[in-house]
XYZ file of C-alpha atoms in Angstrom:
305
model
C 23.593 3.637 -21.012
C 20.181 2.539 -20.335
C 18.289 3.678 -17.221
C 17.978 0.339 -15.272
C 14.976 -0.320 -13.213
C 14.758 -2.911 -10.209
C 11.152 -4.364 -9.681
C 9.585 -7.285 -8.429
C 8.283 -10.077 -10.670
C 4.483 -9.731 -9.764
C 2.044 -8.737 -12.750
C 1.472 -5.480 -10.645
C 5.024 -4.577 -9.985
C 5.725 -5.087 -13.798
C 2.776 -2.924 -14.605
C 3.835 -0.182 -12.294
C 7.517 -0.251 -13.559
C 6.476 -0.092 -17.062
C 4.320 2.723 -16.020
C 7.520 4.824 -14.844
C 9.465 3.730 -17.888
C 6.659 4.823 -20.315
C 6.526 8.234 -18.353
C 10.155 8.871 -18.566
C 10.458 7.834 -22.102
C 7.569 10.380 -22.972
C 10.002 13.018 -21.270
C 12.958 11.664 -23.051
C 12.410 10.005 -26.377
C 15.904 9.052 -26.719
C 16.029 7.042 -23.211
C 16.774 3.356 -22.853
C 14.926 1.703 -20.214
C 16.107 -2.030 -19.043
C 14.017 -3.584 -16.506
C 15.679 -5.778 -13.818
C 13.265 -7.890 -12.318
C 13.955 -9.619 -8.786
C 11.944 -11.813 -6.569
C 11.819 -10.805 -2.809
C 11.003 -12.678 0.148
C 7.752 -11.393 0.452
C 6.943 -12.619 -2.617
C 8.458 -16.225 -1.981
C 7.063 -16.888 1.381
C 3.229 -17.356 0.923
C 2.272 -19.582 3.415
C 2.420 -17.220 6.433
C 1.078 -13.724 6.927
C 3.272 -10.776 6.202
C 3.114 -10.154 10.087
C 4.589 -13.359 10.741
C 7.490 -13.017 8.406
C 8.733 -9.455 9.138
C 6.255 -7.166 7.750
C 6.884 -4.134 4.686
C 10.491 -4.285 4.178
C 10.210 -7.735 2.694
C 9.328 -6.276 -0.583
C 12.371 -4.006 -0.711
C 15.607 -5.614 0.377
C 16.617 -7.532 -2.787
C 15.782 -4.319 -4.725
C 17.780 -2.342 -2.444
C 20.742 -4.572 -2.856
C 20.600 -4.166 -6.616
C 20.780 -0.511 -6.112
C 23.697 -0.936 -3.655
C 25.773 -3.146 -5.937
C 25.092 -0.911 -9.087
C 22.885 -3.547 -10.770
C 20.143 -0.897 -11.038
C 19.857 2.773 -11.104
C 16.316 2.997 -9.267
C 13.798 0.807 -8.004
C 9.798 1.331 -8.087
C 7.689 0.348 -5.235
C 3.944 0.328 -4.208
C 4.428 3.027 -1.636
C 2.278 1.351 1.094
C 5.130 -1.520 0.903
C 7.889 0.909 1.978
C 8.838 1.264 5.669
C 8.485 4.665 6.956
C 12.399 4.817 7.233
C 14.597 3.853 4.567
C 17.822 2.047 5.088
C 20.834 4.540 5.104
C 22.165 5.269 1.636
C 18.572 5.424 -0.092
C 16.016 7.992 -0.583
C 12.462 8.695 -2.238
C 13.218 10.225 -5.352
C 9.686 10.723 -6.758
C 6.209 9.965 -5.841
C 3.732 9.888 -8.644
C 0.175 10.703 -8.959
C -2.104 8.574 -6.781
C -4.694 6.421 -8.007
C -7.875 5.589 -5.991
C -6.693 4.560 -2.608
C -9.900 2.725 -1.821
C -10.240 -0.940 -1.112
C -12.454 -3.153 -3.106
C -15.157 -5.614 -2.259
C -14.624 -8.445 -4.833
C -17.135 -11.313 -4.904
C -18.675 -13.487 -7.812
C -22.255 -13.522 -5.983
C -22.553 -10.600 -3.539
C -22.830 -6.888 -4.274
C -21.177 -5.525 -1.166
C -19.984 -6.578 2.285
C -23.684 -5.970 3.713
C -25.089 -8.712 1.270
C -22.656 -11.276 2.490
C -24.687 -14.445 4.415
C -23.752 -15.219 8.095
C -20.484 -17.172 8.228
C -19.513 -15.997 4.663
C -15.722 -16.668 4.163
C -13.615 -13.499 3.228
C -9.885 -13.577 2.227
C -7.586 -10.868 2.937
C -3.673 -10.632 3.810
C -4.146 -7.326 5.776
C -4.879 -6.972 9.714
C -6.003 -3.596 9.146
C -8.596 -5.065 6.699
C -9.208 -8.035 8.779
C -9.941 -5.384 11.835
C -12.437 -3.572 9.586
C -14.183 -6.440 8.489
C -14.653 -7.913 11.939
C -15.900 -4.577 13.309
C -18.436 -4.263 10.602
C -19.325 -7.843 10.300
C -18.499 -10.184 13.501
C -20.149 -13.042 11.812
C -17.902 -13.229 8.910
C -15.242 -15.906 8.827
C -11.673 -13.897 7.721
C -8.992 -16.186 6.069
C -5.646 -15.310 5.432
C -5.142 -14.860 1.708
C -1.659 -14.360 0.031
C -0.085 -13.988 -3.515
C -0.570 -11.688 -6.582
C -3.684 -10.165 -7.763
C -4.525 -12.883 -10.390
C -3.571 -15.612 -7.885
C -6.091 -14.220 -5.226
C -8.814 -13.847 -7.884
C -8.266 -17.379 -9.238
C -8.820 -18.571 -5.393
C -12.061 -16.612 -5.348
C -13.014 -18.159 -8.684
C -12.251 -21.536 -7.399
C -14.730 -21.121 -4.730
C -12.371 -20.853 -1.725
C -13.677 -17.713 -0.370
C -17.054 -15.909 -0.887
C -15.612 -12.610 -1.281
C -11.903 -10.994 -0.813
C -10.891 -7.422 -0.207
C -8.101 -5.894 -2.591
C -6.869 -2.635 -3.573
C -8.840 -0.822 -6.234
C -5.796 0.874 -7.653
C -4.101 -2.705 -8.302
C -7.151 -4.188 -9.890
C -7.601 -0.930 -12.181
C -3.985 -1.027 -13.209
C -4.395 -4.541 -14.252
C -7.616 -4.060 -16.153
C -9.812 -5.804 -13.673
C -12.065 -2.812 -13.107
C -15.176 -5.173 -13.719
C -14.264 -7.134 -10.625
C -15.108 -4.327 -8.432
C -18.335 -5.040 -7.038
C -18.097 -1.984 -4.714
C -15.631 0.419 -2.833
C -14.871 0.356 0.400
C -13.951 3.998 1.422
C -13.923 6.484 3.824
C -15.244 7.725 6.181
C -16.394 4.199 7.006
C -13.507 2.312 5.604
C -10.061 3.652 5.667
C -7.023 2.216 3.473
C -3.468 1.716 4.298
C -1.226 4.803 4.444
C -0.090 5.528 0.932
C -2.371 3.054 -0.909
C -2.599 3.505 -4.389
C 0.859 5.581 -4.606
C 3.783 4.619 -6.765
C 7.171 5.690 -5.632
C 10.749 5.754 -7.199
C 13.887 4.734 -4.771
C 17.211 5.762 -5.603
C 20.784 5.758 -4.145
C 21.303 8.960 -1.991
C 23.134 11.566 -3.629
C 22.858 10.106 -7.088
C 21.988 13.507 -8.199
C 21.485 13.003 -12.057
C 19.357 9.795 -11.625
C 17.238 11.792 -9.101
C 17.138 14.950 -11.337
C 15.751 12.662 -13.937
C 12.896 10.778 -12.085
C 12.000 14.041 -10.036
C 10.029 15.455 -13.257
C 7.510 12.529 -12.272
C 6.847 13.536 -8.882
C 3.261 14.771 -8.040
C 3.571 17.467 -4.988
C -0.188 16.984 -4.212
C 0.063 13.549 -3.748
C 3.516 13.564 -1.862
C 1.605 16.264 0.784
C -1.228 13.652 1.560
C 1.287 10.617 1.895
C 3.569 12.639 4.007
C 0.662 13.198 6.651
C -0.514 9.633 6.380
C 3.301 8.114 6.789
C 4.033 10.491 9.752
C 0.727 8.917 11.510
C 1.995 5.527 10.817
C 5.680 6.294 11.821
C 4.253 7.863 15.263
C 2.186 4.705 15.908
C 5.446 2.531 15.362
C 3.910 1.347 12.237
C 7.045 -0.243 10.678
C 5.256 -3.442 12.035
C 2.636 -5.053 10.043
C -0.254 -3.570 12.101
C -3.942 -2.624 11.709
C -3.282 1.186 11.020
C -5.240 2.806 8.458
C -4.746 6.526 7.225
C -6.181 8.653 4.257
C -5.342 12.357 3.859
C -7.285 14.726 1.644
C -6.702 18.084 0.659
C -9.513 20.406 1.740
C -9.590 23.733 0.381
C -6.239 25.598 1.135
C -5.717 22.803 3.877
C -5.326 19.150 4.597
C -7.863 16.656 6.456
C -6.411 13.591 7.810
C -8.415 10.540 9.278
C -6.846 8.008 11.090
C -7.759 4.501 12.709
C -6.275 1.488 14.677
C -7.901 -1.707 14.765
C -7.695 -4.979 16.422
C -8.099 -8.128 14.159
C -9.586 -10.557 16.664
C -12.170 -8.108 18.642
C -13.042 -5.753 15.817
C -12.388 -2.743 18.038
C -11.852 0.272 16.313
C -10.325 3.382 17.455
C -10.774 6.588 15.070
C -9.305 10.197 15.093
C -9.492 13.208 12.376
C -8.239 16.470 12.168
C -7.529 19.427 9.805
C -4.359 21.062 9.289
C -1.998 23.198 7.166
C -0.485 21.730 3.861
C 2.986 23.231 4.467
C 3.088 20.903 7.647
C 1.741 17.601 6.841
C 4.046 15.816 9.152
C 2.574 17.384 12.000
C -0.761 16.853 11.251
C 0.044 13.336 11.150
C 1.830 13.232 14.272
C -1.214 15.134 16.072
C -3.719 12.529 14.906
C -1.663 9.662 15.663
C -1.439 11.205 19.220
C -5.255 11.658 19.347
C -5.610 8.032 18.568
C -3.164 6.989 20.989
C -5.173 9.433 23.584
C -8.024 7.488 22.474
C -6.814 3.975 23.400
C -5.017 2.821 20.028
C -1.928 1.890 22.139
C -3.359 -1.170 24.041
C -4.452 -2.351 20.551
C -0.876 -1.984 19.163
C 0.805 -3.656 22.269
C -0.948 -6.941 21.373
C 0.397 -6.699 17.532
C 3.744 -5.052 17.537
C 5.920 -6.446 20.448
């Protein structure tokens, strides 16, 4: 029987799923793979922000139902879209090596964020990006922008925005490297937890399937992301809130930077710390608590109620 992979229908999601399929075929040339493309609520409702329609789980439910019904064996996700806690009966079987986690500044007329004129219109669907934009450039007009990568680029090219912010990873995977005018990166700008990483979800206890895909697991990436997701979870990050996190291996240890922002005022609260690679979750919780001690709780209360 072929290995059936549930995936969203967007161009980027299909690229990521084909990438997983190609990696699995390279390990076993006899393996047959069948894609099961599905549409999720997050893909269908584009006239409202993710925060307004329910947050991260919107991109998973239909794929998990396909797993539950036995219509698919695994599902492939962008890990930043995966809630901190999966529904009972599912587990993350593998996390692939991470692509560049940075955000990208994309514009047809301006080189970087600082080059934008006053009152320039910038598009983003993310409260995290919105908060960091306003913190750095309070004169900008930030407008919501939903849709897949191609749709967002088309809106920019149509003149609806002076610039848009997208993930570097998605642009690179789709061959749009040339559209990246500049990278927005640490320490000044932080990405979403797990941005740039692809994961594979499976039914809990489906040992044969899990063992097959576990060969794609990248331990170094997983260590970094475990710290980032622990920070997010400690802050109640199951909601669509302006939380950013980035962990990097530093010598024999792990360095984690965290940020909580406010999309209206542009206020940012930051914290960072070094820890042990063997306890990434503990490091995530410590940095999250440092953010709360510095006032992040006040910012989150107005968003996640």
